[in-house]
Amino acid sequence: MFFQTIGVSLMRPRSFEEHANPRWGASPWLGGPWGNASVETADQTERLDHVFFSDLGYVDEKNRVYEPFVLTGLTLTRSLTLTADISGNASAVGVLELVNSGGILDYIVQNRISDHLAILIKFGKKRWDFSRQIWLDPTADQLTPLFAGLSRNWQTGKNSVSLPILDSTYWLDSAGPVEIYNGEGQFQGDKNVTGRAKPRLRGTVFNVTPALIDSVNHVYQLSNASCEITSLYEGGYKSIKFAGLVDDIYSRSPDPGTYLVQTSSEGTYLRLGTKPIYAITVDAIGAFKSGYKPQGILDLLKHVLLEDTIIPPDTLSTEWDAVAKLRPWCAGWYWDGSQDMTGRNIIATLLRGTGVTLLPTRTGEIRPYILEAPRATKISLYIGPNEIISISGIELDESLSPIVWRWRLGYAHCFTLQSDNLHPQIDDDHKAFIKAADRNALWFDTDIKDKYRVPADPTALVTAITYEADAQHAAQLLGELWGQVRHLWAVELPREIAVSLDLGDTVSINAPVSGLRNGATGLVVAEQLTENTSTITLTILV
């Protein structure tokens, strides 16, 4: 007999005083260790408590009770995003419903905070003891993780409480800490930039416009951390000469026709000795406030998430660095302060076109996953007709169906387009560079174009990739994956089989349907759980 266990973390404000005589359902009989609640280290004004539930009831070997308050089993959908923009997003959303007859959970719902706190759901099987005619509970280490993520605020009904749940990637919906110019002068900017967020430059970028923060002294800020300025242009021409690094850019004025640079973990600033006639732009390589200079695109993304957003560090998978070595492509991006830097749009910006997706695992970690053509050398499970309960086809997104004949990936993105008001001495190569936002690496197959009336032809993708060779490699890999007809299959399996797989795993599948009769290799790209505790439906890309 299959069952689920649910552990939910709850926050109790320290200023909240417990009632001298706790009301029915206050805490002890739910199994929550309220008396030994640990103080959360991040905020000394709050405490972290826990409650435990189950659908059939469960007691572990330490006599921790999981009360049978789950009214309906976990409903959950987890999936990769399969669209031509390859935005790097995956997500999971679901809901649990708990019994609240007579308001037995009202006290917890009204006096505890659950939003974006941890939830852990496991799956187990009770064993029937024939001699005693009772069901026996397995030990805690025999339970299989089904989902780990975040809960949302509980929603109350007449006799029930709904508990929405999200995967760990929803940490990425929040914007990171923002540094704002207050307009008080010098490094805090003049009145022209008051209220604007300070720019951030990470990795290698081209032709970005620094923020003019002091129009009287011709001072610009390029980033909120250290940078190496490789070129400075006025109207697209290197007419202004570098005059050196200084500790305080306000300590002296540069000579006419030159510029000084101040750079540290507090920011990178440049000061011109003469008011410019044309627009000022720069090429640069940016570091983080920690001083770390990223080497590859996943290395860059990891540190943007850790240093520029509020994601908890232990949320990132321990596999991250190993996967990053497989994609050492040089990259970079410039955020000028006009847009919010949420983890979600950072991922979309940096991973677009790379074929890399961030996946929430069953244990609550976020790991980078490289979406490549399925290979028979990486089989995690063999699925045959005897294991399949039902199977049906699903239509792919039209941007990838019926087959893609061409991929165009941008590289060396030009952040400031310039076509007029240019310096008269600008050279032709740079003039051409700053007129186009991107240069494109190309993969194409004219045979596909000839065979299909309307093959998919995704729009050219803007990527954060710096060099042509890396962009060409990425385009080639996308061509290998989507340059042949792909199919999606919804495969319903017994839960004890399906839980051995996670998103991104490779399977071998044999089924009595066209295309699978002789077997095929596929990728698990989604899963769906319903109230039925005995099966899981996997979506497999073949």
XYZ file of C-alpha atoms in Angstrom:
542
model
C 0.000 0.000 0.000
C 1.560 3.270 -1.176
C 1.538 6.465 0.858
C 3.060 9.949 0.998
C 4.693 11.919 3.801
C 4.844 15.695 3.901
C 7.146 17.841 6.013
C 6.490 21.599 5.990
C 8.639 24.331 7.516
C 6.811 27.255 9.085
C 8.036 30.601 10.363
C 6.945 31.908 13.765
C 7.634 35.602 14.445
C 9.614 35.966 17.653
C 7.398 38.836 18.739
C 4.433 36.446 18.730
C 3.624 35.220 22.226
C 2.274 31.713 22.593
C -1.018 31.407 24.462
C -0.507 30.180 28.003
C -2.923 27.328 27.330
C -2.503 26.405 23.647
C -5.767 25.641 21.920
C -6.674 22.355 20.290
C -4.347 21.729 17.365
C -1.775 24.253 18.560
C 1.189 21.981 17.973
C 2.160 18.902 20.037
C -0.298 16.390 18.653
C 0.710 17.295 15.097
C 4.162 15.991 15.822
C 5.843 19.358 15.342
C 8.770 19.996 17.730
C 7.513 23.420 18.786
C 9.196 23.261 22.174
C 12.612 22.770 20.561
C 12.165 25.191 17.670
C 15.496 26.313 16.277
C 16.331 29.976 15.805
C 16.837 30.849 12.164
C 20.296 32.271 11.743
C 19.374 34.630 8.895
C 16.944 36.647 11.025
C 17.023 36.585 14.801
C 13.431 37.898 14.989
C 11.959 34.660 13.622
C 11.861 30.932 14.383
C 11.589 27.909 12.174
C 9.090 25.215 13.147
C 7.920 22.081 11.355
C 4.707 20.126 10.882
C 4.313 16.637 9.464
C 1.419 15.036 7.581
C 0.610 11.938 5.585
C -2.257 10.627 3.493
C -2.529 7.269 5.296
C -0.713 8.103 8.512
C 2.869 7.186 9.261
C 5.167 6.789 12.270
C 8.901 6.557 11.713
C 11.401 4.596 13.781
C 11.932 7.642 16.038
C 8.194 7.778 16.822
C 7.671 10.976 14.848
C 4.005 11.034 13.905
C 2.789 12.082 10.460
C -0.897 12.726 11.044
C -3.271 11.460 8.287
C -4.529 14.934 7.377
C -3.847 14.817 3.629
C -7.255 14.932 1.969
C -6.052 14.529 -1.623
C -2.657 13.355 -2.806
C -0.052 15.585 -4.375
C -0.979 17.055 -7.745
C 2.213 18.199 -9.458
C 3.564 19.107 -12.897
C 7.311 19.418 -13.524
C 8.645 20.221 -16.982
C 11.445 21.567 -19.132
C 10.645 24.427 -21.482
C 10.807 23.074 -25.033
C 10.673 26.106 -27.307
C 13.006 27.446 -29.970
C 14.284 30.305 -27.839
C 15.854 27.732 -25.466
C 15.407 30.142 -22.597
C 16.870 27.865 -19.945
C 13.776 27.658 -17.731
C 12.149 24.651 -16.120
C 9.432 24.703 -13.500
C 7.195 22.706 -11.211
C 3.893 23.692 -9.631
C 1.452 21.686 -7.568
C -1.019 21.614 -4.706
C -1.879 19.552 -1.627
C -5.176 19.610 0.225
C -5.343 18.979 3.988
C -8.284 18.156 6.226
C -9.389 21.072 8.433
C -12.595 19.752 9.963
C -13.691 21.899 12.865
C -10.809 24.288 12.243
C -8.137 22.001 13.700
C -5.464 23.694 11.556
C -6.742 27.266 12.003
C -4.209 28.087 14.698
C -1.278 27.146 12.473
C -2.715 28.822 9.385
C -3.355 32.087 11.228
C -0.143 32.263 13.268
C 2.549 30.728 11.046
C 4.154 31.947 7.831
C 4.569 29.350 5.094
C 5.347 31.441 2.013
C 8.554 30.332 0.234
C 9.560 27.984 3.051
C 10.769 24.433 2.586
C 8.480 21.486 1.899
C 9.613 17.875 1.474
C 7.359 15.125 0.110
C 8.364 11.471 0.133
C 6.826 8.305 -1.184
C 6.768 4.908 0.475
C 5.064 1.523 0.632
C 3.576 -0.122 3.702
C 4.168 -3.845 4.119
C 1.392 -6.218 5.137
C 2.248 -8.419 8.117
C 0.272 -11.621 7.539
C 0.948 -13.028 10.983
C -0.427 -9.983 12.828
C -2.794 -8.808 10.059
C -1.527 -5.205 10.158
C 0.233 -2.772 7.848
C 3.842 -2.053 8.841
C 5.512 1.310 8.223
C 8.927 1.405 6.523
C 11.795 3.243 8.168
C 12.484 6.827 7.128
C 15.533 5.864 5.044
C 13.321 3.547 2.984
C 11.179 6.453 1.754
C 11.858 7.822 -1.738
C 12.036 11.597 -2.324
C 9.152 12.650 -4.552
C 9.446 16.428 -4.385
C 11.378 19.065 -2.482
C 10.731 22.752 -2.950
C 8.846 25.694 -1.510
C 5.354 26.102 -0.120
C 3.135 29.137 -0.605
C 0.623 30.725 1.758
C -2.051 28.267 2.833
C -5.529 28.836 1.419
C -8.454 27.896 3.651
C -11.754 26.383 2.538
C -14.834 25.258 4.412
C -13.318 22.082 5.835
C -9.942 21.990 4.173
C -6.663 23.849 3.652
C -4.944 23.988 0.258
C -1.174 24.188 0.216
C 0.246 25.422 -3.126
C 3.807 24.278 -3.767
C 6.584 25.471 -6.059
C 9.964 24.101 -7.027
C 13.256 25.643 -5.934
C 13.609 27.703 -9.119
C 10.938 30.060 -7.785
C 13.654 31.615 -5.661
C 14.627 33.110 -9.000
C 11.434 35.162 -9.306
C 12.732 37.665 -6.793
C 14.980 40.532 -7.778
C 18.364 40.683 -6.120
C 19.627 43.531 -3.949
C 19.602 46.792 -5.894
C 22.012 49.705 -5.479
C 20.367 53.057 -6.227
C 21.861 56.496 -6.903
C 20.556 58.917 -4.269
C 21.624 62.048 -6.137
C 23.877 63.407 -3.387
C 26.783 63.878 -5.761
C 30.068 62.222 -6.755
C 29.712 58.415 -6.568
C 26.030 58.746 -5.580
C 25.312 60.546 -8.833
C 23.777 63.906 -9.672
C 20.084 64.717 -9.949
C 19.975 63.339 -13.506
C 20.373 59.749 -12.260
C 18.586 59.975 -8.890
C 16.578 56.807 -8.288
C 18.268 54.834 -11.051
C 19.865 51.466 -10.311
C 23.629 51.232 -10.674
C 24.911 49.269 -13.693
C 26.417 45.794 -13.492
C 28.881 44.333 -15.965
C 29.722 40.660 -15.795
C 31.990 38.813 -18.222
C 33.117 40.100 -21.629
C 30.958 42.753 -23.312
C 31.194 45.106 -26.289
C 30.188 48.718 -26.928
C 28.239 49.367 -23.739
C 27.213 52.837 -22.635
C 28.364 53.631 -19.088
C 26.093 55.697 -16.838
C 26.953 59.425 -16.780
C 26.678 60.112 -13.034
C 28.397 63.519 -12.886
C 27.805 65.692 -15.930
C 29.939 68.570 -14.574
C 33.103 66.499 -14.020
C 32.395 64.050 -16.885
C 32.364 61.007 -14.580
C 30.794 57.720 -15.707
C 30.106 54.479 -13.850
C 30.556 51.244 -15.738
C 29.757 48.664 -13.031
C 29.172 48.218 -9.320
C 32.289 46.001 -9.158
C 35.741 45.978 -10.697
C 36.227 45.949 -14.480
C 39.027 45.930 -17.000
C 38.301 48.456 -19.755
C 39.804 47.068 -22.954
C 38.695 49.914 -25.258
C 37.033 53.311 -24.881
C 35.345 54.932 -27.868
C 34.060 58.404 -28.601
C 31.618 58.138 -31.484
C 33.113 54.735 -32.286
C 36.737 55.925 -32.419
C 39.529 55.565 -29.837
C 40.281 59.253 -29.706
C 40.589 59.512 -25.900
C 43.771 58.083 -24.379
C 44.046 56.093 -21.147
C 45.867 58.133 -18.473
C 46.093 55.500 -15.722
C 44.401 54.035 -12.652
C 43.727 56.115 -9.534
C 42.414 55.377 -6.053
C 40.102 58.406 -6.100
C 38.898 59.685 -9.430
C 38.029 63.028 -7.846
C 41.565 63.560 -6.556
C 42.681 65.193 -9.813
C 41.371 66.090 -13.248
C 42.646 64.162 -16.280
C 44.520 66.040 -18.960
C 42.461 67.097 -21.986
C 41.935 64.199 -24.396
C 42.596 61.541 -21.716
C 40.628 59.551 -19.132
C 41.320 58.126 -15.685
C 39.872 54.931 -14.214
C 39.039 54.014 -10.625
C 38.158 50.368 -10.133
C 37.564 48.222 -7.034
C 34.939 45.969 -5.519
C 32.917 49.144 -4.901
C 32.627 49.918 -8.600
C 34.371 51.022 -11.783
C 34.369 54.695 -12.737
C 35.999 56.663 -15.534
C 36.553 60.410 -15.793
C 37.190 62.332 -18.990
C 39.485 65.332 -19.213
C 37.337 66.944 -21.893
C 33.592 67.080 -22.488
C 32.956 64.575 -25.292
C 31.435 65.605 -28.611
C 30.165 62.126 -29.469
C 28.690 59.247 -27.424
C 31.032 57.391 -25.057
C 31.041 53.567 -25.228
C 33.443 50.912 -23.946
C 34.474 47.285 -24.353
C 35.237 45.675 -21.006
C 35.640 42.529 -18.933
C 33.723 42.638 -15.664
C 34.270 40.872 -12.355
C 32.043 40.362 -9.319
C 32.205 42.211 -6.011
C 34.114 39.226 -4.663
C 36.766 39.902 -7.294
C 36.047 36.659 -9.137
C 36.305 36.810 -12.939
C 34.179 34.116 -14.600
C 35.712 31.852 -17.221
C 32.707 30.264 -18.952
C 29.001 30.843 -19.369
C 27.817 28.484 -16.602
C 30.570 29.722 -14.321
C 29.292 33.241 -15.016
C 25.681 32.273 -14.347
C 26.529 30.517 -11.095
C 28.191 33.594 -9.635
C 25.517 35.975 -10.913
C 22.963 33.867 -9.033
C 25.104 33.664 -5.905
C 26.305 37.269 -5.801
C 23.600 39.270 -7.585
C 20.414 37.494 -6.443
C 19.099 36.192 -3.131
C 19.102 32.472 -3.971
C 20.366 30.345 -1.029
C 23.801 28.946 -1.994
C 22.934 25.375 -0.990
C 20.119 25.393 -3.572
C 22.654 25.059 -6.400
C 23.621 21.485 -7.223
C 27.025 20.094 -6.341
C 27.165 18.921 -9.982
C 27.287 22.510 -11.248
C 31.052 22.886 -11.719
C 31.350 19.531 -13.509
C 28.649 20.502 -16.007
C 30.190 23.977 -16.416
C 33.389 22.393 -17.737
C 31.373 20.901 -20.609
C 30.317 24.388 -21.713
C 33.404 26.591 -21.233
C 32.122 29.140 -23.736
C 33.163 32.725 -23.001
C 30.187 35.010 -22.333
C 29.115 38.266 -20.749
C 26.267 40.716 -20.281
C 25.657 44.305 -19.237
C 22.724 45.417 -17.117
C 22.546 49.206 -17.337
C 20.198 49.636 -14.371
C 17.012 50.173 -16.337
C 15.689 46.626 -15.831
C 15.097 44.360 -12.818
C 17.673 41.617 -12.373
C 15.545 38.659 -11.310
C 17.054 35.205 -11.384
C 14.486 34.197 -13.971
C 15.394 36.836 -16.561
C 19.106 36.420 -15.844
C 18.786 32.741 -16.756
C 16.822 33.547 -19.903
C 19.447 36.101 -20.939
C 22.564 34.028 -20.272
C 21.355 30.577 -21.344
C 19.324 31.466 -24.441
C 20.629 29.484 -27.391
C 23.038 27.366 -25.352
C 20.842 24.278 -25.007
C 21.321 24.429 -21.229
C 18.382 24.378 -18.831
C 18.274 24.722 -15.055
C 16.337 21.822 -13.566
C 14.780 21.507 -10.114
C 15.626 18.026 -8.833
C 13.490 15.796 -6.613
C 15.716 16.683 -3.664
C 15.238 20.440 -4.119
C 18.525 21.352 -5.782
C 18.829 23.333 -9.016
C 21.215 21.763 -11.485
C 22.311 22.776 -14.986
C 21.242 20.269 -17.610
C 22.529 20.109 -21.184
C 19.688 19.243 -23.562
C 21.314 17.190 -26.316
C 20.245 14.540 -28.802
C 19.427 11.342 -26.826
C 22.345 8.918 -26.737
C 22.049 5.191 -26.063
C 25.216 5.311 -23.946
C 23.472 7.131 -21.084
C 20.461 4.887 -20.391
C 19.029 5.278 -16.869
C 16.081 2.882 -17.317
C 14.665 0.438 -19.850
C 10.891 0.796 -20.266
C 9.032 -2.037 -21.969
C 5.388 -2.811 -22.793
C 4.896 -4.617 -19.488
C 5.706 -1.497 -17.461
C 3.610 0.938 -19.533
C 0.064 1.470 -18.277
C -0.889 3.871 -21.092
C 0.851 5.883 -23.813
C -0.210 8.705 -26.134
C 1.418 11.262 -28.410
C 1.812 14.980 -27.549
C 2.384 17.778 -30.057
C 5.664 19.683 -29.890
C 5.726 23.473 -29.832
C 5.296 24.786 -33.375
C 8.664 26.549 -33.178
C 10.279 23.066 -33.187
C 7.786 21.142 -35.304
C 7.735 19.380 -37.685
C 11.524 19.802 -37.930
C 13.998 22.678 -37.769
C 16.025 23.407 -40.910
C 18.060 26.392 -39.659
C 19.526 27.816 -36.450
C 21.016 31.316 -36.185
C 22.778 32.184 -32.950
C 24.069 35.669 -32.243
C 27.434 36.278 -30.645
C 29.566 39.310 -29.664
C 26.429 41.294 -28.873
C 26.739 45.048 -29.465
C 24.912 46.759 -26.609
C 24.833 50.269 -28.109
C 23.876 50.504 -31.781
C 25.344 53.515 -33.584
C 24.732 54.510 -37.182
C 25.025 58.307 -37.122
C 26.818 61.059 -35.190
C 30.012 59.024 -35.449
C 33.591 60.222 -35.211
C 34.922 61.055 -38.697
C 38.009 58.867 -38.137
C 36.129 55.679 -37.203
C 37.463 52.635 -39.089
C 35.178 50.651 -41.381
C 35.292 47.390 -39.405
C 34.173 48.983 -36.154
C 31.610 51.112 -37.992
C 30.062 47.923 -39.364
C 30.244 46.243 -35.943
C 28.298 48.938 -34.088
C 25.572 49.073 -36.737
C 24.485 45.467 -36.045
C 23.386 44.103 -32.673
C 24.730 40.616 -33.398
C 26.799 38.526 -35.728
C 25.262 35.110 -36.415
C 26.661 31.596 -36.259
C 24.691 29.373 -38.614
C 23.585 25.762 -38.847
C 21.299 24.726 -41.706
C 20.237 21.712 -43.768
C 18.901 22.434 -47.255
C 17.663 18.836 -47.618
C 15.172 19.477 -44.807
C 14.138 22.732 -46.490
C 13.472 20.845 -49.755
C 11.595 17.906 -48.182
C 9.149 19.848 -46.005
C 6.714 22.489 -47.139
C 6.888 24.458 -43.900
C 9.862 23.388 -41.777
C 10.444 25.275 -38.557
C 12.772 28.264 -38.902
C 13.355 29.900 -35.501
C 14.158 33.591 -35.415
C 17.790 34.538 -34.847
C 18.569 34.256 -31.142
C 20.375 36.911 -29.136
C 22.873 35.126 -26.908
C 25.458 36.103 -24.307
C 28.179 34.120 -26.121
C 31.285 36.131 -26.924
C 33.115 34.310 -29.703
C 32.107 32.872 -33.078
C 33.623 29.417 -32.531
C 31.592 28.899 -29.337
C 28.385 30.116 -30.983
C 29.045 27.823 -33.951
C 29.477 24.882 -31.582
C 26.160 25.725 -29.892
C 24.365 26.011 -33.248
C 25.776 22.649 -34.354
C 24.502 20.945 -31.199
C 21.030 22.443 -31.659
C 21.079 21.207 -35.246
C 21.906 17.683 -34.099
C 19.011 17.755 -31.635
C 16.265 19.428 -33.670
C 17.460 18.741 -37.217
C 15.425 15.535 -37.237
C 11.807 14.766 -36.478
C 11.194 14.511 -32.739
C 8.138 13.188 -30.931
C 6.767 13.641 -27.433
C 5.101 10.732 -25.678
C 3.021 10.797 -22.488
C 3.857 7.509 -20.765
C 1.982 6.431 -17.639
C 4.076 4.209 -15.376
C 3.693 2.665 -11.918
C 4.942 5.166 -9.378
C 7.597 2.880 -7.929
C 9.186 2.727 -11.405
C 8.760 6.386 -12.378
C 10.265 7.791 -9.154
C 13.610 6.244 -10.079
C 13.807 8.818 -12.901
C 14.238 12.568 -12.785
C 13.923 15.285 -15.384
C 16.706 15.051 -17.940
C 17.316 11.301 -17.545
C 17.789 9.159 -20.650
C 15.586 6.084 -21.146
C 15.186 3.305 -23.643
C 11.527 2.779 -24.472
C 9.776 -0.003 -26.375
C 6.010 0.217 -26.889
C 3.364 -1.130 -29.302
C 2.953 2.212 -31.136
C 4.363 3.525 -34.386
C 7.947 4.666 -33.949
C 8.544 2.743 -30.719
C 7.923 -0.864 -31.781
C 11.622 -1.490 -32.342
C 12.667 0.598 -29.371
C 14.018 4.154 -29.171
C 16.146 6.331 -26.911
C 14.461 9.313 -25.288
C 14.768 12.040 -22.670
C 12.451 12.599 -19.700
C 11.320 16.219 -20.151
C 8.260 16.386 -17.870
C 6.292 14.493 -15.256
C 2.761 14.787 -13.970
C 1.401 13.487 -10.674
C -2.299 13.374 -9.956
C -4.236 12.435 -6.835
C -3.759 8.821 -7.854
C -0.850 7.682 -5.692
C -0.039 4.608 -7.778
C 1.074 6.098 -11.137
C 3.110 8.942 -12.638
C 2.895 10.178 -16.222
C 6.254 11.005 -17.785
C 6.699 13.018 -20.970
C 9.496 11.517 -23.047
C 11.189 13.227 -26.000
C 12.235 10.686 -28.634
